[in-house]
Short mmCIF file of C-alpha atoms and ligand atoms in Angstrom, two decimals:
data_model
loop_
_atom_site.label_atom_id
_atom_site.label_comp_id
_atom_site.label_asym_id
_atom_site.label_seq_id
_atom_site.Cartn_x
_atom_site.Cartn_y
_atom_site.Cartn_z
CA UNK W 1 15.55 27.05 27.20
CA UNK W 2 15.41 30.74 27.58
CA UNK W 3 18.59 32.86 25.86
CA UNK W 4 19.75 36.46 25.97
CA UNK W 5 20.89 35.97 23.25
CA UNK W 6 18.95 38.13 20.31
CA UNK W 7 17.71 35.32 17.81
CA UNK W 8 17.93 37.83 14.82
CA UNK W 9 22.31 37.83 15.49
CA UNK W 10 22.23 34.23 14.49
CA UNK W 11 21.58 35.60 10.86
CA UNK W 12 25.19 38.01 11.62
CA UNK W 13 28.58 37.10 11.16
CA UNK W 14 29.27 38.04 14.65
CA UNK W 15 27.27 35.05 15.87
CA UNK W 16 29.70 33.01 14.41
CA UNK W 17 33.08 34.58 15.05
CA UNK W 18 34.07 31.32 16.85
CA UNK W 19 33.10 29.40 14.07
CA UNK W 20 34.92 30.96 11.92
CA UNK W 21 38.13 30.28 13.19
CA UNK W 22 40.73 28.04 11.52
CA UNK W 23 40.46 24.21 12.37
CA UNK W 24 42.96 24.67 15.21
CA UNK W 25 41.69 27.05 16.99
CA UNK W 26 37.73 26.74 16.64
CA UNK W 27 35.21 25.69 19.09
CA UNK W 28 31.76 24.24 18.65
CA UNK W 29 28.61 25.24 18.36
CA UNK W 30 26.77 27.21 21.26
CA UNK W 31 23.83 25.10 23.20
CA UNK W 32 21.53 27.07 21.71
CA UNK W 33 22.09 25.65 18.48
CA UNK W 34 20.75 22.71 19.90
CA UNK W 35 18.40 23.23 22.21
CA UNK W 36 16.64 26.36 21.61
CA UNK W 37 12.97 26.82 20.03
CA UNK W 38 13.62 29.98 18.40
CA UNK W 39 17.09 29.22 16.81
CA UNK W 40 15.81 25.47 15.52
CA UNK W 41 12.47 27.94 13.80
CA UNK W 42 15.12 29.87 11.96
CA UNK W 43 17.37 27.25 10.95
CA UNK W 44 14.38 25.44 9.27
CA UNK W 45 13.55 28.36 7.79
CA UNK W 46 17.28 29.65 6.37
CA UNK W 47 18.83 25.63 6.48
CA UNK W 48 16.03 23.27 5.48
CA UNK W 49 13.96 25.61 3.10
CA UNK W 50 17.23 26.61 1.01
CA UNK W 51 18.67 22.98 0.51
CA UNK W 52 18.31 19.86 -1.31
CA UNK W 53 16.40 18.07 1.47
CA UNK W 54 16.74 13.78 1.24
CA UNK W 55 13.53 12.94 1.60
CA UNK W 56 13.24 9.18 0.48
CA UNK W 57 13.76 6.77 -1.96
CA UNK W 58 13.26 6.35 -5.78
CA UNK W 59 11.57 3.21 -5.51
CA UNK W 60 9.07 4.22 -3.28
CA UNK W 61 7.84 5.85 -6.44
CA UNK W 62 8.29 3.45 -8.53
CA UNK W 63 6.56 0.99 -6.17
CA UNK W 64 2.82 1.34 -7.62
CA UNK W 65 -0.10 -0.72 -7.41
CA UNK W 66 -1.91 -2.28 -10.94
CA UNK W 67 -4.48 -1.67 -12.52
CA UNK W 68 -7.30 -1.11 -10.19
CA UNK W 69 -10.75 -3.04 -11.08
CA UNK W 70 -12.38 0.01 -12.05
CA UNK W 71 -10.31 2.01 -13.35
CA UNK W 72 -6.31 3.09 -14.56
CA UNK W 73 -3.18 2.36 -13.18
CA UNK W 74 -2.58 3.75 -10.53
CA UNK W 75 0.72 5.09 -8.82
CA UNK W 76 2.59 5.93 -5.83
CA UNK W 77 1.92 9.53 -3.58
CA UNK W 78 4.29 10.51 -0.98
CA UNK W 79 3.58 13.14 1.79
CA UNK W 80 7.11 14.25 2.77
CA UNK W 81 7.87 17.06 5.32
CA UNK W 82 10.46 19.98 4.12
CA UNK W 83 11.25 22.90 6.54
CA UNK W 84 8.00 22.14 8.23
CA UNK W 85 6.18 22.27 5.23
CA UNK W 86 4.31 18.94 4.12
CA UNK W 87 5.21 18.28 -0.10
CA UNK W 88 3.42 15.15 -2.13
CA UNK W 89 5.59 13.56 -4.69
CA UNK W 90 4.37 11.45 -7.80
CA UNK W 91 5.11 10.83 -11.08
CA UNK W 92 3.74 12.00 -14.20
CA UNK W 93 2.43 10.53 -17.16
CA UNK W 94 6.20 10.82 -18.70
CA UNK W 95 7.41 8.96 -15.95
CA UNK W 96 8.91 12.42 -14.14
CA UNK W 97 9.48 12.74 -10.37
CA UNK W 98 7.06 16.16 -9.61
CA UNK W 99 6.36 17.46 -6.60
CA UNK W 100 3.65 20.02 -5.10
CA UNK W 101 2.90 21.95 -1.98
CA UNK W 102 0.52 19.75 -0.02
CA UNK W 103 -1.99 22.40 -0.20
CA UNK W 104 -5.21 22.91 -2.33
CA UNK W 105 -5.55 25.70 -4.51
CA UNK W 106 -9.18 26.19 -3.24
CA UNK W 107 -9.02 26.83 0.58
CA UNK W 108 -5.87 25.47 1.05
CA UNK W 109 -7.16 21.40 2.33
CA UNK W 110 -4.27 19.28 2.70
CA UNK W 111 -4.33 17.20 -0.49
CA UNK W 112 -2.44 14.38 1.37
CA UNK W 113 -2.34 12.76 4.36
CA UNK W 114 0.17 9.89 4.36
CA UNK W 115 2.24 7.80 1.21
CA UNK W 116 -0.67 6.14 -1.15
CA UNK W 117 -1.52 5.79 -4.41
CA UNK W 118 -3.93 7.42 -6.86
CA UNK W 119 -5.28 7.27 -10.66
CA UNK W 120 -4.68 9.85 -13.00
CA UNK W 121 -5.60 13.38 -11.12
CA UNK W 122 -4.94 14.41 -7.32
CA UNK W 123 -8.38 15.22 -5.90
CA UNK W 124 -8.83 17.39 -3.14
CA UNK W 125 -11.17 15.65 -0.90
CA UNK W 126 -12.90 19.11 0.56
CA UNK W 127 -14.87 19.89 -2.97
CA UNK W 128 -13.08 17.69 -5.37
CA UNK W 129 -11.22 20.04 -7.08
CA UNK W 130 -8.80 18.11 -9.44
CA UNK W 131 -5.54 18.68 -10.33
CA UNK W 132 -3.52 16.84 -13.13
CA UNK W 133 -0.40 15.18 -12.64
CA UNK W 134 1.97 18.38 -13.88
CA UNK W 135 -0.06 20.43 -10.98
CA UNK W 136 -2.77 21.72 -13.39
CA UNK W 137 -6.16 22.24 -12.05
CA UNK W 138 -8.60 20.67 -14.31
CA UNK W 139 -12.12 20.18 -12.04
CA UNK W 140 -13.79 22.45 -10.01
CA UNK W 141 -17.27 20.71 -9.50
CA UNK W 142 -20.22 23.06 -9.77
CA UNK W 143 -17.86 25.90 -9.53
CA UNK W 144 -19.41 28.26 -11.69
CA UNK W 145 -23.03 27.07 -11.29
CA UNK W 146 -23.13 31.11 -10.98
CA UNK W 147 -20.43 32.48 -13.39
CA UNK W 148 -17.57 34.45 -11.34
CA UNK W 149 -15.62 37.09 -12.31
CA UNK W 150 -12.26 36.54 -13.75
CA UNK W 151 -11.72 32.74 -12.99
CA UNK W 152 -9.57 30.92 -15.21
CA UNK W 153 -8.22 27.86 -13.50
CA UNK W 154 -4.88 27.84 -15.52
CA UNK W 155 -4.21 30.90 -12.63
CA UNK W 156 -4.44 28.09 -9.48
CA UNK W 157 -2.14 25.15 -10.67
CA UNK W 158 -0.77 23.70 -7.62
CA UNK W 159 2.66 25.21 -6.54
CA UNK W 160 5.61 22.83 -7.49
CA UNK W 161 8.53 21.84 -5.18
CA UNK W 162 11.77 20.85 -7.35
CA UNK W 163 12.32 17.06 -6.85
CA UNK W 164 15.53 15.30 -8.76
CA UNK W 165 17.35 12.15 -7.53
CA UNK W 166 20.80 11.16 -7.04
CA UNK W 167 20.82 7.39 -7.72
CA UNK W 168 18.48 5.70 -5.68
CA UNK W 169 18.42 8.81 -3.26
CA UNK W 170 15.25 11.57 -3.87
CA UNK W 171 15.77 14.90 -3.15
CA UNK W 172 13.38 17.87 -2.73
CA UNK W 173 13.84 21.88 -2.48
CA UNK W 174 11.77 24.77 -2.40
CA UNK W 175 13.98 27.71 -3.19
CA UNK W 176 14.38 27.94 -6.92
CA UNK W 177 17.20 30.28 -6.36
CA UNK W 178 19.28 27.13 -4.86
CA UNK W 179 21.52 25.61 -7.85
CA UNK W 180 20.71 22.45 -9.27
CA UNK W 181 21.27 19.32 -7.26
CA UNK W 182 24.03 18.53 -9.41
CA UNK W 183 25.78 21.94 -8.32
CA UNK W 184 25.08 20.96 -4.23
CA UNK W 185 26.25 17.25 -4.73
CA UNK W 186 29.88 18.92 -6.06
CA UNK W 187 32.11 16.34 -7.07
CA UNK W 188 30.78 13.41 -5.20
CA UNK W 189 29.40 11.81 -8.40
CA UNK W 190 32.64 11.32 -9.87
CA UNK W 191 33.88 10.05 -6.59
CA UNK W 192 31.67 7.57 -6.14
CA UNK W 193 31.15 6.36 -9.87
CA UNK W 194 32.92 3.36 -9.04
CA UNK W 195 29.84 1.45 -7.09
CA UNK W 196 27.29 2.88 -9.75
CA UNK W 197 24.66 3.09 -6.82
CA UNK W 198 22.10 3.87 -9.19
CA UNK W 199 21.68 0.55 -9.70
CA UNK W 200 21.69 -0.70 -6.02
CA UNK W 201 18.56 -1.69 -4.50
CA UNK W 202 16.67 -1.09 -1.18
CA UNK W 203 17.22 -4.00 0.61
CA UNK W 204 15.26 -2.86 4.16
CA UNK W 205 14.27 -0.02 6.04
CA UNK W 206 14.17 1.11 9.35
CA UNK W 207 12.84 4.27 11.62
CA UNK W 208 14.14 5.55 14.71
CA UNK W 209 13.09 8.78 16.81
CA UNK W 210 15.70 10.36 18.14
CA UNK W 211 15.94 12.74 21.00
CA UNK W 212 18.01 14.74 19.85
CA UNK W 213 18.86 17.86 17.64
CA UNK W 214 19.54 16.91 13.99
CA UNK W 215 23.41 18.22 14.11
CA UNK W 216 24.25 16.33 16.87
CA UNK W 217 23.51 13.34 15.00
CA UNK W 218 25.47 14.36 12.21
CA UNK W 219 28.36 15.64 13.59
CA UNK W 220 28.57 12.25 15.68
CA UNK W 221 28.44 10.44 12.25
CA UNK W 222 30.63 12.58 11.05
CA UNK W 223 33.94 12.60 14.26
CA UNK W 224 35.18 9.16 14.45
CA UNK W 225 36.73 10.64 17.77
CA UNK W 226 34.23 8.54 20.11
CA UNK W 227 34.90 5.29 17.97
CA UNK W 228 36.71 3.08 20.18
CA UNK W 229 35.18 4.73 23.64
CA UNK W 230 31.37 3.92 22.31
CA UNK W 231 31.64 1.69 19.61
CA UNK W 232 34.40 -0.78 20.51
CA UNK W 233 33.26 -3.29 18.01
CA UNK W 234 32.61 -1.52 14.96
CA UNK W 235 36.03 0.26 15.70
CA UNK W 236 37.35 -3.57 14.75
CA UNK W 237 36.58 -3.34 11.55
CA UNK W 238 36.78 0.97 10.76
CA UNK W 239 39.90 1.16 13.18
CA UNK W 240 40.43 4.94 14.18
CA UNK W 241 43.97 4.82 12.82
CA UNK W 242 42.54 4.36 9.44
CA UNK W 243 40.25 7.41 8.85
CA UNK W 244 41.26 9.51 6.36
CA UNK W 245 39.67 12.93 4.13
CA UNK W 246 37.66 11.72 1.42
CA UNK W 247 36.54 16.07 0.95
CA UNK W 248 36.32 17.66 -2.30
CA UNK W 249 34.00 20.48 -3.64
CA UNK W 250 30.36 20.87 -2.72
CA UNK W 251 27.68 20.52 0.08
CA UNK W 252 29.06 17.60 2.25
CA UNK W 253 31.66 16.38 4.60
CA UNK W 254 33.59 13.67 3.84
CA UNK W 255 36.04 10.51 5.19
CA UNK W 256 36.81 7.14 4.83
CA UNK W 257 38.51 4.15 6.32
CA UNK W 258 41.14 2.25 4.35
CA UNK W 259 41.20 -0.49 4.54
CA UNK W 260 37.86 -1.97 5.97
CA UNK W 261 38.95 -4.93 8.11
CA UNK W 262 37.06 -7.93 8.65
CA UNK W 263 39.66 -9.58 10.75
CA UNK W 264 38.15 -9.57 14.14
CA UNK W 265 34.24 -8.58 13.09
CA UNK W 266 33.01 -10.36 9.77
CA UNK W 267 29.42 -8.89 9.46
CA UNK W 268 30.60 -5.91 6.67
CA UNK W 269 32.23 -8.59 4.87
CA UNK W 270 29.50 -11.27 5.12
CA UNK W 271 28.19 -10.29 1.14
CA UNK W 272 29.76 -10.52 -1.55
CA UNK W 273 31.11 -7.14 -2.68
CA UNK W 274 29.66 -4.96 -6.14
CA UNK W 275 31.44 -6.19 -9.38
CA UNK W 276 33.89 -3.96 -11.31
CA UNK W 277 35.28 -1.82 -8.01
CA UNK W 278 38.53 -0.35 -7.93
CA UNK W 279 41.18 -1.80 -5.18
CA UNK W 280 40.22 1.47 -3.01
CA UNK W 281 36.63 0.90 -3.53
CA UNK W 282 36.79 -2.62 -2.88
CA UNK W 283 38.61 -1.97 0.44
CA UNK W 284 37.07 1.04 1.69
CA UNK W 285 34.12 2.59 3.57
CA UNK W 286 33.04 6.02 2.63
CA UNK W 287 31.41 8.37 4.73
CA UNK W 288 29.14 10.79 3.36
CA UNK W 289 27.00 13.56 5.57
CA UNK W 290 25.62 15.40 2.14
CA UNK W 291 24.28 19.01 4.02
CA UNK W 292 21.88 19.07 5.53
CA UNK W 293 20.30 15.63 6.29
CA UNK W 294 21.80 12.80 4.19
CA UNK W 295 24.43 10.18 5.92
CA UNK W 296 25.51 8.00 3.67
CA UNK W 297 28.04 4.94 4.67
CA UNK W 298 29.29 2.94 1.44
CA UNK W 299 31.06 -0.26 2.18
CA UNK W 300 32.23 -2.63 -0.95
CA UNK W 301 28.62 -5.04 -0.69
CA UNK W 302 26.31 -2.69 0.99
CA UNK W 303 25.34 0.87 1.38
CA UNK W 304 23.25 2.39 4.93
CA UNK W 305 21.47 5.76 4.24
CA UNK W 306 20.12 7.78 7.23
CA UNK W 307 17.71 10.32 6.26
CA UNK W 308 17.18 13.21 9.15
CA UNK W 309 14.06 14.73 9.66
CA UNK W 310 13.90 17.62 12.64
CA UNK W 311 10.94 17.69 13.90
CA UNK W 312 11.96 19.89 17.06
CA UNK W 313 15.19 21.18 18.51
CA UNK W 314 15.56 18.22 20.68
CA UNK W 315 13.72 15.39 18.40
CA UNK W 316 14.81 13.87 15.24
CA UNK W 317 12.90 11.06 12.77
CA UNK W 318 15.61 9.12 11.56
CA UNK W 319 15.04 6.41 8.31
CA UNK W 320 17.60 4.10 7.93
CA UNK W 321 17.91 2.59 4.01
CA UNK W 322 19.81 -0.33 3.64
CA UNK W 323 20.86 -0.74 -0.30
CA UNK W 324 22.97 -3.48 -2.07
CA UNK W 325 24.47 -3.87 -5.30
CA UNK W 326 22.80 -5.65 -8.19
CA UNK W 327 24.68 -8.83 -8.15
CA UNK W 328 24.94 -9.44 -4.85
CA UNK W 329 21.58 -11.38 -3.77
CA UNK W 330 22.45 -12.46 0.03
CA UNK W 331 20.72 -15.00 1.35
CA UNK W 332 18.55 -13.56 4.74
CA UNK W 333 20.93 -14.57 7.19
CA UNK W 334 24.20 -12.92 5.34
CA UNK W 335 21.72 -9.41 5.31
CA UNK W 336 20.99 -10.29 8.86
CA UNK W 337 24.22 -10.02 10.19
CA UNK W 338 24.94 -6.53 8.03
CA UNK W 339 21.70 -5.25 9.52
CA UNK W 340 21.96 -6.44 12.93
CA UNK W 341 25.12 -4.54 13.33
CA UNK W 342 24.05 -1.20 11.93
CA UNK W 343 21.36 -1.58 14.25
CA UNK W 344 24.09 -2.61 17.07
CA UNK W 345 25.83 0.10 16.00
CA UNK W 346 23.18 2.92 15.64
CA UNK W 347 22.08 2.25 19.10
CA UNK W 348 24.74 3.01 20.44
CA UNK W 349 25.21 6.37 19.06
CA UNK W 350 21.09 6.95 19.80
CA UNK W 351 22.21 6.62 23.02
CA UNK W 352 25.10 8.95 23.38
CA UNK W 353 23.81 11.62 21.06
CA UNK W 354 20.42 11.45 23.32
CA UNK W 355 23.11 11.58 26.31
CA UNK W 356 25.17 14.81 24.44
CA UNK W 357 21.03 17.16 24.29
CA UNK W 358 20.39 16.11 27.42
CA UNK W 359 23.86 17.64 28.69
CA UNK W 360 23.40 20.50 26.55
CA UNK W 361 20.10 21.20 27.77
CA UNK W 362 21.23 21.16 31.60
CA UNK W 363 24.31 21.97 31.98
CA UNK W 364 25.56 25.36 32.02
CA UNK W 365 27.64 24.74 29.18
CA UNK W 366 30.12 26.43 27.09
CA UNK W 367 31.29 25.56 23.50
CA UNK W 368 34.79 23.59 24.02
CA UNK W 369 37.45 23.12 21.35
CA UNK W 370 37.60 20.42 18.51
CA UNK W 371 40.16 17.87 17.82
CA UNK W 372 41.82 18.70 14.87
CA UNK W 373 42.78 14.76 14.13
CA UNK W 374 39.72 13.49 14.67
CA UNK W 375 36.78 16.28 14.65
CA UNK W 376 37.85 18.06 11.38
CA UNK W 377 34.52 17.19 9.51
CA UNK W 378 32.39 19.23 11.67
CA UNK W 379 34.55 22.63 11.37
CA UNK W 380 33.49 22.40 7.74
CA UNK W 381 29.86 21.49 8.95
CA UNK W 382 29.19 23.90 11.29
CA UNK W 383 30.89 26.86 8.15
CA UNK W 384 28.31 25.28 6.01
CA UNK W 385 25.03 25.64 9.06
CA UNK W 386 26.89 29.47 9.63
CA UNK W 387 26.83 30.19 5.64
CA UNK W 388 23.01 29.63 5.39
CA UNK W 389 22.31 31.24 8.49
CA UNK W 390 24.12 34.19 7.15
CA UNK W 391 22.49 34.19 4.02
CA UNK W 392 25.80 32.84 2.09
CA UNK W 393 24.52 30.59 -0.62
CA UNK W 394 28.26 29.31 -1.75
CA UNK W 395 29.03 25.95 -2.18
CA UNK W 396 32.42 25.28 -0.62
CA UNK W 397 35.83 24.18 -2.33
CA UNK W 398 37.64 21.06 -1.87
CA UNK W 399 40.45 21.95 0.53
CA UNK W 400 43.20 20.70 -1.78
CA UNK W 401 44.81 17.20 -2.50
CA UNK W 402 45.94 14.96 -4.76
CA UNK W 403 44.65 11.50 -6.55
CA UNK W 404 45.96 9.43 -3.18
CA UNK W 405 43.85 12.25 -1.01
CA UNK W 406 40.46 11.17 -3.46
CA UNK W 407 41.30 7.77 -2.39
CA UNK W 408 41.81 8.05 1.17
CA UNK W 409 45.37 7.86 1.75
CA UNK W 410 45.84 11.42 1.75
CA UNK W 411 47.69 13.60 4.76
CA UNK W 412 45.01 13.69 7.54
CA UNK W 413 43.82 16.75 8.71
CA UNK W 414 44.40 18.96 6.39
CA UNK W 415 41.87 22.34 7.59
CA UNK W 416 39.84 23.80 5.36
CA UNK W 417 39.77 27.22 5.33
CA UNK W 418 35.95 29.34 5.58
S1 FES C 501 -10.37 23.17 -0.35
FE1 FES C 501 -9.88 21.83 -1.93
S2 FES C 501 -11.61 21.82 -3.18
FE2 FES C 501 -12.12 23.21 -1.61
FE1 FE2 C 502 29.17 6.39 16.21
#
């Protein structure tokens, strides 16, 4: 889609003058947000290359082979995509998550093409060069059958990508100007200390490609606006009525429904629930969508985690994680049913989010206005998508509340102010 738009404004304050309008009176984005070439190129750039990126799952590290015939153990390699760029991710000899540019120090040969294992070095497979498992180069075959000048390989180490994980969730950045993942997660730690997730386990997995842009899929996971219209089932059990803020400090948007009813739909209440939760936790579902590309949904005996990858302004890679709590153990049919609906669920919104690019993309559209009720989350979404685009590195406030509020029984809306 062609715009007159100059691309470079979208990095100005004046882009987003609409945008930065208190709750009841913003609008949303413009379609270029979502449909343009140019924009989605600089949004990768000054979104997806300054964040904590989701990019898996612990155990897919910890998921090695044995001991090979001939030679060590061996362990897990994953080729990830961050802002475009492809990053591997093993462990270390210690046991630490460390990640690397996918890129030789040599001529630059991808060192990686898909998830794998390997023994004790990464070896690029142009002229074996060999790196250790903290990025150092430590073979360079026949290198200096004529001696060069100046060549000490502790100058080409590979170049490292932070990695760190929040429970079973792993997280990559490459700007080490971006605070520590602790800083971007804010206070949603403590909030969800409750369900100790760390100790949850993948259960299944699923991929979907979407087409449509990234935000649209969040900001649909985020409004629970469209509930009843597209989802009349699930809205049995996470009634519209009961939405509430579940939004404190740092990088996400947050809400919940209390209480999660099983009255009329029993497949979120089909396994038994984590041990030790509150009376909120135990009748709740949280809703999570940790900026830019994490959407996490915590029920009482389950957890679904979709992971976003943009891959163009109009297509979207989407991994769905199933997790469950440690003493839970359902039996395959009692997972079935949990899974089945997600999947009921998630097709439906495929389908209108795929409906909302294709609208954007045709229609000679402008941005309209937000609900305030129901739409609140994405106001504070699309401050956080103007802040990076602006070159704003803050990590937002909590927009006020008390215990109840933490615990989803709070006022509902309250705005948050940009
Ligand atoms: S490009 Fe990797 S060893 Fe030459
Ligand atoms: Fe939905």
């Amino acid at each position: 889609m062609t715009t007159e738009r100059d691309h470079g404004a979208w990095t100005t304050e004046e882009a987003w003058i609409e945008t930065r309008k208190p709750l009841d009176q913003t609008s949303g984005l413009p379609a270029e947000c979502y449909t343009d070439a140019d924009f989605f190129a600089l949004e990768s750039e000054r979104v997806f290359a300054r964040s904590w990126v989701c990019i898996g799952t612990v155990d897919e590290l910890e998921g090695r082979p044995g001991p090979s015939d001939d030679g060590p153990d061996r362990r897990a390699i994953l080729a990830r995509t961050v802002a475009g760029r492809s990053v591997i991710v093993t462990t270390d000899a210690d046991d630490r998550s460390r990640g690397f540019h996918n890129a030789c120090r040599h001529r630059g040969t991808a060192l990686v093409d898909c998830d794998g294992s390997i023994g004790s070095t990464i070896r690029c497979p142009y002229h074996r060069w060999a790196y250790a498992l903290d990025g150092r180069l430590i073979a360079t075959p026949r290198f200096d059958d004529v001696p060069l000048a100046d060549f000490d390989r502790a100058d080409y180490p590979l170049h490292t990508v932070r990695i760190e994980a929040w429970g079973p969730l792993l997280f990559a950045c490459l700007d080490d100007d971006v605070p520590p993942l602790a800083d971007w997660l804010g206070d949603l730690p403590a909030r969800l200390d409750g369900y100790q997730l760390g100790r949850w386990a993948v259960r299944d997995r699923a991929t979907f490609t979407i087409d449509a842009n990234w935000k649209l899929i969040s900001e649909n996971f985020q409004e629970y606006y469209h509930l009843p219209f597209v989802h009349p089932e699930l809205a049995k059990v996470s009634p519209v009525a009961d939405h509430y803020r579940f939004q404190g400090p740092g990088m996400y948007c947050g809400q919940c429904t209390t209480p999660v009813s099983g009255e009329d739909r029993d497949e979120w209440t089909a396994m038994p629930p984590a041990d030790d939760l509150s009376p909120s936790d135990a009748a709740s579902g949280r809703f999570i969508a940790l900026f830019p590309n994490l959407l996490l949904s915590v029920l009482p005996n389950h957890a679904f985690a979709m992971i976003l990858q943009p891959v163009a302004a109009d297509r979207t890679i989407e991994t769905g994680v199933w997790l469950i709590p440690p003493n839970a153990c359902p039996t395959d049919d009692e997972f079935a049913a949990t899974r089945d609906f997600w999947i009921e669920v998630n097709s439906e919104d495929i389908a209108i989010v795929e409906r909302g690019q294709r609208g954007l993309g045709h229609a000679h559209y402008t941005p309209g206005r937000l609900s305030p009720r129901f739409e609140e989350p994405l106001h504070r979404f699309h401050n956080l998508v103007a802040d990076r685009m602006t070159g704003i590195a803050r990590i937002p406030g909590g927009d006020g509340g008390d215990h109840l509020d933490r615990h989803g029984s709070g006022v509902n809306p309250l705005p948050w102010e940009p």
